[in-house]
Amino acid sequence: MGGVTPASFAPILLVLGDEELLATRAVTEAVAKVRGVDPEADVREYQASALTVGEIAEMLSPSLFGGRRLLILRSGQDARKDLVAALLAYAKNPDPDVQLLVLHLGGAKGKAFADGLRAAGATVVPAAKLKGHRDRLAFVRDEIRRAGGKCTDDAAEALIAAVGNDLRELAAACSQLIADTDGRISADTVSRYYRGRVEVTGFTVADATMVGDVPAALEALRWALHVGVDPVPIADALADGVRTVARVASAGRGNPYQLASSLGMPAWKIERAQRQGRGWTPEGLVRAMQVAAECNAAVKGGSDDRAYALERAVFSVAAARQGSTR
């Protein structure tokens, strides 16, 4: 019988990069793989900054009871020098029954640790944020392929236009498309599927507006209205976009994961709001909130031209941001 055998495990896995979805997926796959070989495998997680050399020695020493172990070390870039030295020494002669998985953001901090693990023969799992449009297209195509489907290039383009650039949302959209179709995804499939799925299109309009990309916002807005999306959820999404950026900006700079509990929103949403908030001033955000409220009143109050009210709001929010950057 083929498949995973104990011998096929990489003793050291280095998950390198700051894209939360890809890093989480690497951990999930490693856990599934080890449990596939040994359902009773011992899986433990640690924060690198909180570990001592004594604890790491105990973790990595041969177990009296045998069995496989997976040790997950998060935030490897925060490991202290003595811990780094101990782990690099271990990496030269790792225990075959232990798999060590180190998550590392991949930046300058703790670079010597990542470089040392790589030099010791660690298997590197790339988890860097996707920078360009071409990378995101490839991601969508790969997601569909992983799920057993096929996807044309124009379908990938259409999906990104409908959903936006957030990888979690794109991955979820790919998964949903595969589940709800025969797996052959074309641009027409995407267009039919997202017709009327207002929360996606509305947030696409809002995301482009908040970063001042008026052409993209107007294109998304007109496409949404053309395929019959109701204007009310678009106005709601715009208001939510402004409100989220304002709330995150008022919380000050901070790690999205630490802010998540105090703000009551997921880390990916905070991270996106932090990116969108660059270039905004408090005064600009106050003006944008006024614009969003006026737009909501016009759209929900039965304005004669709700499409015009939405377009005007896109221009006015972008102008508030432009005023912030002067």
PDB file of C-alpha atoms in Angstrom, residues 98-218:
ATOM      1  CA  VAL A  98      10.245  13.582  15.757  1.00  0.00           C
ATOM      2  CA  GLN A  99       9.181  16.171  13.212  1.00  0.00           C
ATOM      3  CA  LEU A 100      10.021  19.760  14.118  1.00  0.00           C
ATOM      4  CA  LEU A 101       7.962  22.414  12.319  1.00  0.00           C
ATOM      5  CA  VAL A 102       9.169  26.008  12.706  1.00  0.00           C
ATOM      6  CA  LEU A 103       7.003  28.943  11.612  1.00  0.00           C
ATOM      7  CA  HIS A 104       9.080  32.020  10.722  1.00  0.00           C
ATOM      8  CA  LEU A 105       7.838  35.306   9.240  1.00  0.00           C
ATOM      9  CA  GLY A 106      10.795  35.392   6.852  1.00  0.00           C
ATOM     10  CA  GLY A 107      11.942  38.959   7.520  1.00  0.00           C
ATOM     11  CA  ALA A 108      15.226  40.312   8.852  1.00  0.00           C
ATOM     12  CA  LYS A 109      14.369  39.486  12.468  1.00  0.00           C
ATOM     13  CA  GLY A 110      15.722  36.062  13.383  1.00  0.00           C
ATOM     14  CA  LYS A 111      17.112  35.595   9.870  1.00  0.00           C
ATOM     15  CA  ALA A 112      20.145  33.661  11.154  1.00  0.00           C
ATOM     16  CA  PHE A 113      17.809  31.037  12.639  1.00  0.00           C
ATOM     17  CA  ALA A 114      15.950  30.532   9.339  1.00  0.00           C
ATOM     18  CA  ASP A 115      19.214  30.470   7.389  1.00  0.00           C
ATOM     19  CA  GLY A 116      20.686  27.951   9.833  1.00  0.00           C
ATOM     20  CA  LEU A 117      17.722  25.608   9.561  1.00  0.00           C
ATOM     21  CA  ARG A 118      17.869  25.841   5.786  1.00  0.00           C
ATOM     22  CA  ALA A 119      21.609  25.083   5.815  1.00  0.00           C
ATOM     23  CA  ALA A 120      20.953  22.083   8.070  1.00  0.00           C
ATOM     24  CA  GLY A 121      18.680  20.643   5.394  1.00  0.00           C
ATOM     25  CA  ALA A 122      15.249  21.772   6.569  1.00  0.00           C
ATOM     26  CA  THR A 123      12.449  21.379   4.035  1.00  0.00           C
ATOM     27  CA  VAL A 124      11.223  24.921   3.287  1.00  0.00           C
ATOM     28  CA  VAL A 125       7.480  25.517   2.814  1.00  0.00           C
ATOM     29  CA  PRO A 126       6.994  28.981   1.234  1.00  0.00           C
ATOM     30  CA  ALA A 127       4.273  31.041   2.941  1.00  0.00           C
ATOM     31  CA  ALA A 128       5.090  34.583   1.807  1.00  0.00           C
ATOM     32  CA  LYS A 129       2.326  37.023   0.942  1.00  0.00           C
ATOM     33  CA  LEU A 130       1.476  37.059  -2.745  1.00  0.00           C
ATOM     34  CA  LYS A 131       2.597  40.425  -4.052  1.00  0.00           C
ATOM     35  CA  GLY A 132       1.372  40.633  -7.626  1.00  0.00           C
ATOM     36  CA  HIS A 133      -1.785  40.012  -9.609  1.00  0.00           C
ATOM     37  CA  ARG A 134      -0.095  37.199 -11.532  1.00  0.00           C
ATOM     38  CA  ASP A 135       0.688  35.369  -8.268  1.00  0.00           C
ATOM     39  CA  ARG A 136      -2.943  35.623  -7.194  1.00  0.00           C
ATOM     40  CA  LEU A 137      -4.120  34.276 -10.556  1.00  0.00           C
ATOM     41  CA  ALA A 138      -1.782  31.301 -10.109  1.00  0.00           C
ATOM     42  CA  PHE A 139      -3.098  30.833  -6.551  1.00  0.00           C
ATOM     43  CA  VAL A 140      -6.720  30.664  -7.783  1.00  0.00           C
ATOM     44  CA  ARG A 141      -5.832  28.205 -10.551  1.00  0.00           C
ATOM     45  CA  ASP A 142      -3.897  26.021  -8.080  1.00  0.00           C
ATOM     46  CA  GLU A 143      -6.745  26.107  -5.538  1.00  0.00           C
ATOM     47  CA  ILE A 144      -9.225  24.890  -8.149  1.00  0.00           C
ATOM     48  CA  ARG A 145      -6.761  22.233  -9.329  1.00  0.00           C
ATOM     49  CA  ARG A 146      -6.084  21.030  -5.760  1.00  0.00           C
ATOM     50  CA  ALA A 147      -9.821  20.483  -5.332  1.00  0.00           C
ATOM     51  CA  GLY A 148      -9.990  18.440  -8.538  1.00  0.00           C
ATOM     52  CA  GLY A 149     -11.420  21.118 -10.823  1.00  0.00           C
ATOM     53  CA  LYS A 150     -10.303  23.067 -13.870  1.00  0.00           C
ATOM     54  CA  CYS A 151     -10.172  26.817 -14.195  1.00  0.00           C
ATOM     55  CA  THR A 152      -9.600  29.078 -17.206  1.00  0.00           C
ATOM     56  CA  ASP A 153      -7.448  32.196 -16.896  1.00  0.00           C
ATOM     57  CA  ASP A 154     -10.397  34.507 -17.491  1.00  0.00           C
ATOM     58  CA  ALA A 155     -12.343  32.653 -14.767  1.00  0.00           C
ATOM     59  CA  ALA A 156      -9.505  33.313 -12.307  1.00  0.00           C
ATOM     60  CA  GLU A 157      -9.558  36.989 -13.353  1.00  0.00           C
ATOM     61  CA  ALA A 158     -13.334  37.144 -12.869  1.00  0.00           C
ATOM     62  CA  LEU A 159     -13.129  35.522  -9.433  1.00  0.00           C
ATOM     63  CA  ILE A 160     -10.501  37.998  -8.212  1.00  0.00           C
ATOM     64  CA  ALA A 161     -12.612  40.880  -9.590  1.00  0.00           C
ATOM     65  CA  ALA A 162     -15.644  39.552  -7.709  1.00  0.00           C
ATOM     66  CA  VAL A 163     -14.020  38.535  -4.423  1.00  0.00           C
ATOM     67  CA  GLY A 164     -10.972  40.801  -4.041  1.00  0.00           C
ATOM     68  CA  ASN A 165      -7.355  40.010  -3.166  1.00  0.00           C
ATOM     69  CA  ASP A 166      -7.674  38.470   0.306  1.00  0.00           C
ATOM     70  CA  LEU A 167      -6.352  34.888   0.099  1.00  0.00           C
ATOM     71  CA  ARG A 168      -8.730  33.488   2.704  1.00  0.00           C
ATOM     72  CA  GLU A 169     -11.725  34.842   0.806  1.00  0.00           C
ATOM     73  CA  LEU A 170     -10.328  33.597  -2.503  1.00  0.00           C
ATOM     74  CA  ALA A 171      -9.663  30.121  -1.079  1.00  0.00           C
ATOM     75  CA  ALA A 172     -13.184  29.972   0.366  1.00  0.00           C
ATOM     76  CA  ALA A 173     -14.661  31.118  -2.961  1.00  0.00           C
ATOM     77  CA  CYS A 174     -12.725  28.444  -4.890  1.00  0.00           C
ATOM     78  CA  SER A 175     -13.865  25.768  -2.463  1.00  0.00           C
ATOM     79  CA  GLN A 176     -17.494  26.904  -2.733  1.00  0.00           C
ATOM     80  CA  LEU A 177     -17.391  27.020  -6.536  1.00  0.00           C
ATOM     81  CA  ILE A 178     -16.047  23.467  -6.716  1.00  0.00           C
ATOM     82  CA  ALA A 179     -18.679  22.242  -4.237  1.00  0.00           C
ATOM     83  CA  ASP A 180     -21.554  23.869  -6.128  1.00  0.00           C
ATOM     84  CA  THR A 181     -20.545  23.113  -9.741  1.00  0.00           C
ATOM     85  CA  ASP A 182     -19.203  20.249 -11.840  1.00  0.00           C
ATOM     86  CA  GLY A 183     -15.652  21.550 -11.261  1.00  0.00           C
ATOM     87  CA  ARG A 184     -15.170  23.130 -14.694  1.00  0.00           C
ATOM     88  CA  ILE A 185     -14.927  26.812 -13.876  1.00  0.00           C
ATOM     89  CA  SER A 186     -15.222  29.424 -16.626  1.00  0.00           C
ATOM     90  CA  ALA A 187     -15.753  33.200 -16.473  1.00  0.00           C
ATOM     91  CA  ASP A 188     -19.450  32.573 -17.171  1.00  0.00           C
ATOM     92  CA  THR A 189     -19.596  30.186 -14.196  1.00  0.00           C
ATOM     93  CA  VAL A 190     -18.137  32.872 -11.923  1.00  0.00           C
ATOM     94  CA  SER A 191     -20.455  35.561 -13.280  1.00  0.00           C
ATOM     95  CA  ARG A 192     -23.544  33.372 -12.840  1.00  0.00           C
ATOM     96  CA  TYR A 193     -22.494  32.220  -9.402  1.00  0.00           C
ATOM     97  CA  TYR A 194     -21.806  35.690  -8.014  1.00  0.00           C
ATOM     98  CA  ARG A 195     -24.830  37.378  -9.544  1.00  0.00           C
ATOM     99  CA  GLY A 196     -26.738  38.614  -6.535  1.00  0.00           C
ATOM    100  CA  ARG A 197     -24.094  37.525  -4.015  1.00  0.00           C
ATOM    101  CA  VAL A 198     -24.071  41.089  -2.783  1.00  0.00           C
ATOM    102  CA  GLU A 199     -21.792  40.796   0.214  1.00  0.00           C
ATOM    103  CA  VAL A 200     -18.842  39.926  -2.028  1.00  0.00           C
ATOM    104  CA  THR A 201     -19.403  42.587  -4.664  1.00  0.00           C
ATOM    105  CA  GLY A 202     -20.225  45.244  -2.076  1.00  0.00           C
ATOM    106  CA  PHE A 203     -16.994  44.642  -0.207  1.00  0.00           C
ATOM    107  CA  THR A 204     -15.047  44.694  -3.470  1.00  0.00           C
ATOM    108  CA  VAL A 205     -16.394  48.213  -4.084  1.00  0.00           C
ATOM    109  CA  ALA A 206     -15.599  49.224  -0.493  1.00  0.00           C
ATOM    110  CA  ASP A 207     -12.047  47.833  -0.532  1.00  0.00           C
ATOM    111  CA  ALA A 208     -11.116  49.717  -3.712  1.00  0.00           C
ATOM    112  CA  THR A 209     -12.735  52.927  -2.408  1.00  0.00           C
ATOM    113  CA  MET A 210     -10.864  52.821   0.919  1.00  0.00           C
ATOM    114  CA  VAL A 211      -7.468  52.708  -0.820  1.00  0.00           C
ATOM    115  CA  GLY A 212      -8.463  55.520  -3.206  1.00  0.00           C
ATOM    116  CA  ASP A 213      -8.653  53.326  -6.331  1.00  0.00           C
ATOM    117  CA  VAL A 214     -11.635  55.123  -7.856  1.00  0.00           C
ATOM    118  CA  PRO A 215     -11.482  53.428 -11.311  1.00  0.00           C
ATOM    119  CA  ALA A 216     -11.537  49.947  -9.741  1.00  0.00           C
ATOM    120  CA  ALA A 217     -14.303  50.929  -7.319  1.00  0.00           C
ATOM    121  CA  LEU A 218     -16.484  52.358 -10.093  1.00  0.00           C
TER     122      LEU A 218
END
